[in-house]
Structure formats: C-alpha cells, structure tokens
Amino acid sequence: EVQLVESGGGLVQPGRSLKLSCAASGFTFSNYYMAWVRQAPKKGLEWVATISTSGSRTYYPDSVKGRFTISRDNAKSSLYLQMNSLKSEDTATYYCARHRAENGYFDYWGQGVMVTVSS
Amino acid sequence: DIQMTQSPASLSASLEEIVTITCQASQDIGNWLAWYQQKPGKSPQLLIYGATSLADGVPSRFSGSRSGTQYSLKISRLQVEDPGIYYCLQGYSAPLTFGSGTKLEIK
C-alpha cells in the first residue's frame, strides 16, 4: 500500500523558514517523480514543486521560485520542501504527492500538513 | 501559463441523476488532463487520468471525455458518497494548473 506521510508544519513568522518532510512507503521511491501541492484555507489546489527521480531536475511555479527548494533522499525514501522568506500567502495545507510525469498527474497524495505564516 | 476554466462552480443534483462537469483549457493540452475528488478535510483522490482512463478502484459510473480543448467528467448515476469538490488538472506544461473546482451536493 502506497503511503505518504508529511511532517514539519506549524506556525512561523513572516520572513522565516520552515522545512517540510514526507516519508514514503509501499513503492520504489527512487523510480518516481515527486511533488508538493498546496491548498490555502477554503481555496483551490496549487502545484508548488516537482523533482525528478534522481533529484537532478526541479520545477517550480513563479509564486515560489527562488524561495522554495524541493529535494529528496532516495536512500531514506523521503521528500523535502525547504521554504524560505515565507509570506502570509504561503499559509496552506501542503500535500506530498507522487507525480506520474509521463502523463502529468498526481496519483497518490499524503494527508497534508498545515503551515501558518503569521506574526 | 495554461488556464483551466472549470464549470459550473457549484452543482446540486438528485440521487441517480447524471452529472457533468467541464474544464476548458486555454490551449491544446492533448490528453494531459486528470480529475480529482476532494471530500472535506481529506486529500484529493484521483478519478481520471489521461483524460479518459479510470484510476484504480474508482467506480465505473465515473468517466472522462475530451472534445478538442474541452474536457468533461461525467457521473452516470449520482450516489450518496459522491458529494465533494471536483478539480481538473492539466499536466501538459509547467506551471501545472488546476481548475477552480466544482462543489457537488445532493439535492
């Protein structure tokens, strides 16, 4: 059974940093692209970042480019999201997702972790 | 960026009724289209990928279709467990973009 379990969320002040983690199990982690998707309270879904199988390629929308960094540790079956210079508009539930890049969709999602950026 | 215009924003239908939700892509995305269902407090669940392929474990009353740059999700016979918010996703090019969502309720 595929499982994705996020951790590391919480309350953080604007301008500070936070690092999210996602522990994967039930599949060969190193064979899949992985991604982060977020959802602001009562809002829709927004793709945040994608990383290739080896970690050599990363992709971001303009809204987080230069502030967020996605990374992975295939030996630990873990995905990370380093978030710097956080803004109030980054407040959201962050989901880790397995990214089927060959067809451009996310097939499994974690339960999500809440990040609140507020002073 | 590719815009995904989803309609309707909300929908109320009776049990056993046929329901259709659409997404219009602002440019050609081929079959790089997926549909998700999200229930309150839960993560999104994949329903359809490749515009028309049913995800594992998804009931056959769900189906996807494509006509040019317009994509549709059809629920053939609405069931009590189907309410939620439905989203489309284009995975053709970065930034990947979702539709704004359709809130489906039982009448």
mmCIF file of C-alpha atoms in Angstrom:
data_model
loop_
_atom_site.group_PDB
_atom_site.id
_atom_site.type_symbol
_atom_site.label_atom_id
_atom_site.label_comp_id
_atom_site.label_asym_id
_atom_site.label_seq_id
_atom_site.Cartn_x
_atom_site.Cartn_y
_atom_site.Cartn_z
ATOM 1 C CA GLU A 1 0.000 0.000 0.000
ATOM 2 C CA VAL A 2 1.351 3.386 -1.024
ATOM 3 C CA GLN A 3 1.699 5.747 1.931
ATOM 4 C CA LEU A 4 2.896 9.330 2.049
ATOM 5 C CA VAL A 5 3.188 10.964 5.468
ATOM 6 C CA GLU A 6 4.037 14.644 5.780
ATOM 7 C CA SER A 7 5.524 16.340 8.819
ATOM 8 C CA GLY A 8 7.146 19.590 9.850
ATOM 9 C CA GLY A 9 4.273 22.021 9.598
ATOM 10 C CA GLY A 10 3.365 24.673 12.113
ATOM 11 C CA LEU A 11 3.166 28.363 12.856
ATOM 12 C CA VAL A 12 6.005 30.519 11.549
ATOM 13 C CA GLN A 13 6.558 34.254 11.343
ATOM 14 C CA PRO A 14 6.722 36.074 8.015
ATOM 15 C CA GLY A 15 10.222 36.095 6.575
ATOM 16 C CA ARG A 16 11.270 32.965 8.461
ATOM 17 C CA SER A 17 11.966 29.465 7.162
ATOM 18 C CA LEU A 18 10.411 26.040 7.562
ATOM 19 C CA LYS A 19 11.241 22.603 6.202
ATOM 20 C CA LEU A 20 8.609 20.007 5.424
ATOM 21 C CA SER A 21 9.286 16.293 5.144
ATOM 22 C CA CYS A 22 7.397 13.452 3.506
ATOM 23 C CA ALA A 23 8.074 9.803 4.325
ATOM 24 C CA ALA A 24 7.141 7.437 1.516
ATOM 25 C CA SER A 25 6.468 3.714 1.680
ATOM 26 C CA GLY A 26 4.784 0.949 -0.283
ATOM 27 C CA PHE A 27 6.550 1.642 -3.592
ATOM 28 C CA THR A 28 10.055 2.034 -5.021
ATOM 29 C CA PHE A 29 10.529 5.706 -4.194
ATOM 30 C CA SER A 30 13.558 6.216 -6.429
ATOM 31 C CA ASN A 31 11.554 5.272 -9.536
ATOM 32 C CA TYR A 32 9.078 8.133 -9.314
ATOM 33 C CA TYR A 33 8.983 11.881 -9.669
ATOM 34 C CA MET A 34 7.578 13.507 -6.536
ATOM 35 C CA ALA A 35 5.798 16.790 -5.917
ATOM 36 C CA TRP A 36 4.321 19.208 -3.423
ATOM 37 C CA VAL A 37 0.856 20.696 -3.884
ATOM 38 C CA ARG A 38 -0.744 23.208 -1.531
ATOM 39 C CA GLN A 39 -4.217 24.411 -0.673
ATOM 40 C CA ALA A 40 -4.882 27.696 1.104
ATOM 41 C CA PRO A 41 -7.789 27.609 3.581
ATOM 42 C CA LYS A 42 -11.090 27.304 1.731
ATOM 43 C CA LYS A 43 -9.284 27.704 -1.600
ATOM 44 C CA GLY A 44 -8.312 25.545 -4.553
ATOM 45 C CA LEU A 45 -5.231 23.486 -5.296
ATOM 46 C CA GLU A 46 -1.887 24.926 -6.369
ATOM 47 C CA TRP A 47 1.121 22.976 -7.617
ATOM 48 C CA VAL A 48 4.261 24.033 -5.726
ATOM 49 C CA ALA A 49 7.198 21.913 -6.879
ATOM 50 C CA THR A 50 8.273 18.729 -8.666
ATOM 51 C CA ILE A 51 11.536 16.800 -8.520
ATOM 52 C CA SER A 52 12.871 14.155 -10.882
ATOM 53 C CA THR A 53 13.778 10.632 -9.819
ATOM 54 C CA SER A 54 17.440 11.407 -9.221
ATOM 55 C CA GLY A 55 16.838 14.893 -7.904
ATOM 56 C CA SER A 56 18.812 16.473 -10.715
ATOM 57 C CA ARG A 57 15.829 18.352 -12.104
ATOM 58 C CA THR A 58 13.401 20.523 -10.192
ATOM 59 C CA TYR A 59 10.439 22.592 -11.294
ATOM 60 C CA TYR A 60 8.548 25.445 -9.610
ATOM 61 C CA PRO A 61 5.848 27.982 -10.411
ATOM 62 C CA ASP A 62 6.844 31.646 -10.271
ATOM 63 C CA SER A 63 4.973 32.102 -6.977
ATOM 64 C CA VAL A 64 7.619 30.129 -5.047
ATOM 65 C CA LYS A 65 10.644 30.086 -7.365
ATOM 66 C CA GLY A 66 13.737 31.327 -5.556
ATOM 67 C CA ARG A 67 12.148 30.877 -2.121
ATOM 68 C CA PHE A 68 11.257 27.159 -2.009
ATOM 69 C CA THR A 69 13.565 24.217 -2.672
ATOM 70 C CA ILE A 70 12.392 20.666 -3.233
ATOM 71 C CA SER A 71 14.820 17.821 -2.555
ATOM 72 C CA ARG A 72 14.814 14.100 -1.946
ATOM 73 C CA ASP A 73 16.810 11.360 -0.276
ATOM 74 C CA ASN A 74 16.192 8.135 -2.159
ATOM 75 C CA ALA A 75 18.069 6.081 0.431
ATOM 76 C CA LYS A 76 15.571 7.225 3.046
ATOM 77 C CA SER A 77 12.512 7.294 0.734
ATOM 78 C CA SER A 78 11.977 10.866 1.812
ATOM 79 C CA LEU A 79 10.932 14.087 0.132
ATOM 80 C CA TYR A 80 11.547 17.572 1.470
ATOM 81 C CA LEU A 81 10.424 21.137 0.914
ATOM 82 C CA GLN A 82 12.608 23.917 2.246
ATOM 83 C CA MET A 83 10.571 27.103 2.447
ATOM 84 C CA ASN A 84 12.403 30.393 2.938
ATOM 85 C CA SER A 85 11.243 34.006 3.132
ATOM 86 C CA LEU A 86 7.759 32.844 3.988
ATOM 87 C CA LYS A 87 4.813 35.142 3.309
ATOM 88 C CA SER A 88 1.290 35.191 4.681
ATOM 89 C CA GLU A 89 0.056 33.947 1.303
ATOM 90 C CA ASP A 90 2.056 30.750 1.800
ATOM 91 C CA THR A 91 -0.389 29.762 4.537
ATOM 92 C CA ALA A 92 -1.868 26.476 3.347
ATOM 93 C CA THR A 93 -2.102 22.755 3.760
ATOM 94 C CA TYR A 94 0.859 21.218 1.947
ATOM 95 C CA TYR A 95 0.436 17.815 0.323
ATOM 96 C CA CYS A 96 3.180 15.472 -0.765
ATOM 97 C CA ALA A 97 2.200 13.631 -3.939
ATOM 98 C CA ARG A 98 3.598 11.027 -6.271
ATOM 99 C CA HIS A 99 3.923 12.622 -9.688
ATOM 100 C CA ARG A 100 3.338 10.451 -12.756
ATOM 101 C CA ALA A 101 5.319 12.728 -15.006
ATOM 102 C CA GLU A 102 4.782 10.524 -18.074
ATOM 103 C CA ASN A 103 1.151 11.625 -18.089
ATOM 104 C CA GLY A 104 1.342 14.677 -15.883
ATOM 105 C CA TYR A 105 -0.824 13.752 -12.922
ATOM 106 C CA PHE A 106 -0.532 13.019 -9.216
ATOM 107 C CA ASP A 107 -1.751 9.566 -8.332
ATOM 108 C CA TYR A 108 -1.182 9.311 -4.579
ATOM 109 C CA TRP A 109 -1.360 12.088 -2.002
ATOM 110 C CA GLY A 110 -0.434 12.364 1.651
ATOM 111 C CA GLN A 111 -2.864 13.552 4.294
ATOM 112 C CA GLY A 112 -1.342 17.029 4.278
ATOM 113 C CA VAL A 113 0.400 19.245 6.787
ATOM 114 C CA MET A 114 -0.678 22.750 7.776
ATOM 115 C CA VAL A 115 1.662 25.714 7.519
ATOM 116 C CA THR A 116 0.542 29.022 9.005
ATOM 117 C CA VAL A 117 2.574 32.144 8.326
ATOM 118 C CA SER A 118 1.614 34.841 10.786
ATOM 119 C CA SER A 119 3.153 37.233 13.247
ATOM 120 C CA ASP B 1 0.547 29.712 -18.354
ATOM 121 C CA ILE B 2 -2.283 27.388 -19.341
ATOM 122 C CA GLN B 3 -5.611 28.413 -17.804
ATOM 123 C CA MET B 4 -8.193 25.790 -16.892
ATOM 124 C CA THR B 5 -11.709 27.218 -16.801
ATOM 125 C CA GLN B 6 -13.929 24.874 -14.817
ATOM 126 C CA SER B 7 -17.727 24.953 -14.710
ATOM 127 C CA PRO B 8 -20.079 25.034 -13.004
ATOM 128 C CA ALA B 9 -18.706 26.388 -9.735
ATOM 129 C CA SER B 10 -21.402 24.541 -7.839
ATOM 130 C CA LEU B 11 -23.970 21.931 -8.659
ATOM 131 C CA SER B 12 -26.873 20.337 -6.853
ATOM 132 C CA ALA B 13 -28.293 17.111 -8.237
ATOM 133 C CA SER B 14 -30.567 14.275 -7.196
ATOM 134 C CA LEU B 15 -29.506 10.716 -6.492
ATOM 135 C CA GLU B 16 -29.250 8.582 -9.648
ATOM 136 C CA GLU B 17 -29.050 11.728 -11.792
ATOM 137 C CA ILE B 18 -26.392 12.202 -14.458
ATOM 138 C CA VAL B 19 -23.865 14.912 -13.579
ATOM 139 C CA THR B 20 -21.376 16.569 -15.918
ATOM 140 C CA ILE B 21 -18.513 18.896 -15.006
ATOM 141 C CA THR B 22 -16.350 20.558 -17.635
ATOM 142 C CA CYS B 23 -12.913 22.115 -17.932
ATOM 143 C CA GLN B 24 -11.843 24.288 -20.839
ATOM 144 C CA ALA B 25 -8.115 24.546 -21.478
ATOM 145 C CA SER B 26 -6.745 27.830 -22.817
ATOM 146 C CA GLN B 27 -4.578 25.919 -25.297
ATOM 147 C CA ASP B 28 -4.021 22.399 -26.566
ATOM 148 C CA ILE B 29 -3.029 20.009 -23.769
ATOM 149 C CA GLY B 30 -3.709 16.760 -25.580
ATOM 150 C CA ASN B 31 -4.805 14.093 -23.122
ATOM 151 C CA TRP B 32 -2.758 15.531 -20.245
ATOM 152 C CA LEU B 33 -5.817 16.025 -18.081
ATOM 153 C CA ALA B 34 -6.771 14.477 -14.758
ATOM 154 C CA TRP B 35 -9.811 14.712 -12.487
ATOM 155 C CA TYR B 36 -9.855 14.623 -8.695
ATOM 156 C CA GLN B 37 -12.484 14.374 -5.982
ATOM 157 C CA GLN B 38 -11.868 16.012 -2.625
ATOM 158 C CA LYS B 39 -14.032 15.485 0.437
ATOM 159 C CA PRO B 40 -13.969 17.840 3.442
ATOM 160 C CA GLY B 41 -10.783 17.509 5.480
ATOM 161 C CA LYS B 42 -9.323 14.935 3.106
ATOM 162 C CA SER B 43 -6.672 14.930 0.415
ATOM 163 C CA PRO B 44 -7.709 14.826 -3.257
ATOM 164 C CA GLN B 45 -8.349 11.392 -4.771
ATOM 165 C CA LEU B 46 -7.530 10.619 -8.393
ATOM 166 C CA LEU B 47 -10.545 9.678 -10.507
ATOM 167 C CA ILE B 48 -9.449 10.002 -14.137
ATOM 168 C CA TYR B 49 -6.063 10.423 -15.822
ATOM 169 C CA GLY B 50 -5.081 10.775 -19.467
ATOM 170 C CA ALA B 51 -8.461 12.499 -19.974
ATOM 171 C CA THR B 52 -10.355 9.200 -20.216
ATOM 172 C CA SER B 53 -8.612 6.490 -18.143
ATOM 173 C CA LEU B 54 -10.281 5.393 -14.929
ATOM 174 C CA ALA B 55 -7.961 5.245 -11.912
ATOM 175 C CA ASP B 56 -7.680 2.023 -9.940
ATOM 176 C CA GLY B 57 -10.574 1.406 -7.579
ATOM 177 C CA VAL B 58 -12.751 4.208 -8.961
ATOM 178 C CA PRO B 59 -16.371 3.181 -9.660
ATOM 179 C CA SER B 60 -17.281 2.796 -13.315
ATOM 180 C CA ARG B 61 -20.041 5.413 -13.012
ATOM 181 C CA PHE B 62 -17.233 7.974 -13.349
ATOM 182 C CA SER B 63 -15.983 8.652 -16.865
ATOM 183 C CA GLY B 64 -13.928 11.259 -18.678
ATOM 184 C CA SER B 65 -14.103 12.571 -22.205
ATOM 185 C CA ARG B 66 -12.442 15.113 -24.444
ATOM 186 C CA SER B 67 -13.595 17.285 -27.317
ATOM 187 C CA GLY B 68 -10.744 19.440 -28.563
ATOM 188 C CA THR B 69 -9.682 21.552 -25.602
ATOM 189 C CA GLN B 70 -12.845 20.859 -23.597
ATOM 190 C CA TYR B 71 -12.785 18.052 -21.069
ATOM 191 C CA SER B 72 -15.712 16.554 -19.197
ATOM 192 C CA LEU B 73 -16.193 14.414 -16.134
ATOM 193 C CA LYS B 74 -19.463 12.512 -16.055
ATOM 194 C CA ILE B 75 -21.036 10.731 -13.122
ATOM 195 C CA SER B 76 -23.604 8.461 -14.691
ATOM 196 C CA ARG B 77 -25.770 7.808 -11.600
ATOM 197 C CA LEU B 78 -25.100 10.094 -8.658
ATOM 198 C CA GLN B 79 -24.631 8.209 -5.407
ATOM 199 C CA VAL B 80 -24.772 9.358 -1.799
ATOM 200 C CA GLU B 81 -20.986 9.116 -1.450
ATOM 201 C CA ASP B 82 -20.253 11.378 -4.442
ATOM 202 C CA PRO B 83 -20.623 14.901 -2.926
ATOM 203 C CA GLY B 84 -17.403 16.831 -2.654
ATOM 204 C CA ILE B 85 -15.308 19.264 -4.651
ATOM 205 C CA TYR B 86 -14.066 18.143 -8.047
ATOM 206 C CA TYR B 87 -10.953 19.554 -9.702
ATOM 207 C CA CYS B 88 -9.353 19.156 -13.078
ATOM 208 C CA LEU B 89 -5.586 19.331 -13.552
ATOM 209 C CA GLN B 90 -3.560 19.972 -16.684
ATOM 210 C CA GLY B 91 -0.204 18.209 -16.603
ATOM 211 C CA TYR B 92 0.918 19.206 -20.089
ATOM 212 C CA SER B 93 3.289 22.004 -19.181
ATOM 213 C CA ALA B 94 4.647 23.858 -16.184
ATOM 214 C CA PRO B 95 3.240 25.506 -14.257
ATOM 215 C CA LEU B 96 0.801 22.666 -13.758
ATOM 216 C CA THR B 97 -2.595 24.221 -13.167
ATOM 217 C CA PHE B 98 -5.844 23.123 -11.586
ATOM 218 C CA GLY B 99 -9.357 24.220 -12.365
ATOM 219 C CA SER B 100 -11.074 26.320 -9.719
ATOM 220 C CA GLY B 101 -13.229 23.440 -8.533
ATOM 221 C CA THR B 102 -16.870 22.357 -8.675
ATOM 222 C CA LYS B 103 -18.753 21.808 -5.449
ATOM 223 C CA LEU B 104 -21.214 18.951 -5.895
ATOM 224 C CA GLU B 105 -24.085 18.471 -3.494
ATOM 225 C CA ILE B 106 -27.046 16.151 -3.266
ATOM 226 C CA LYS B 107 -30.393 17.839 -3.771
#
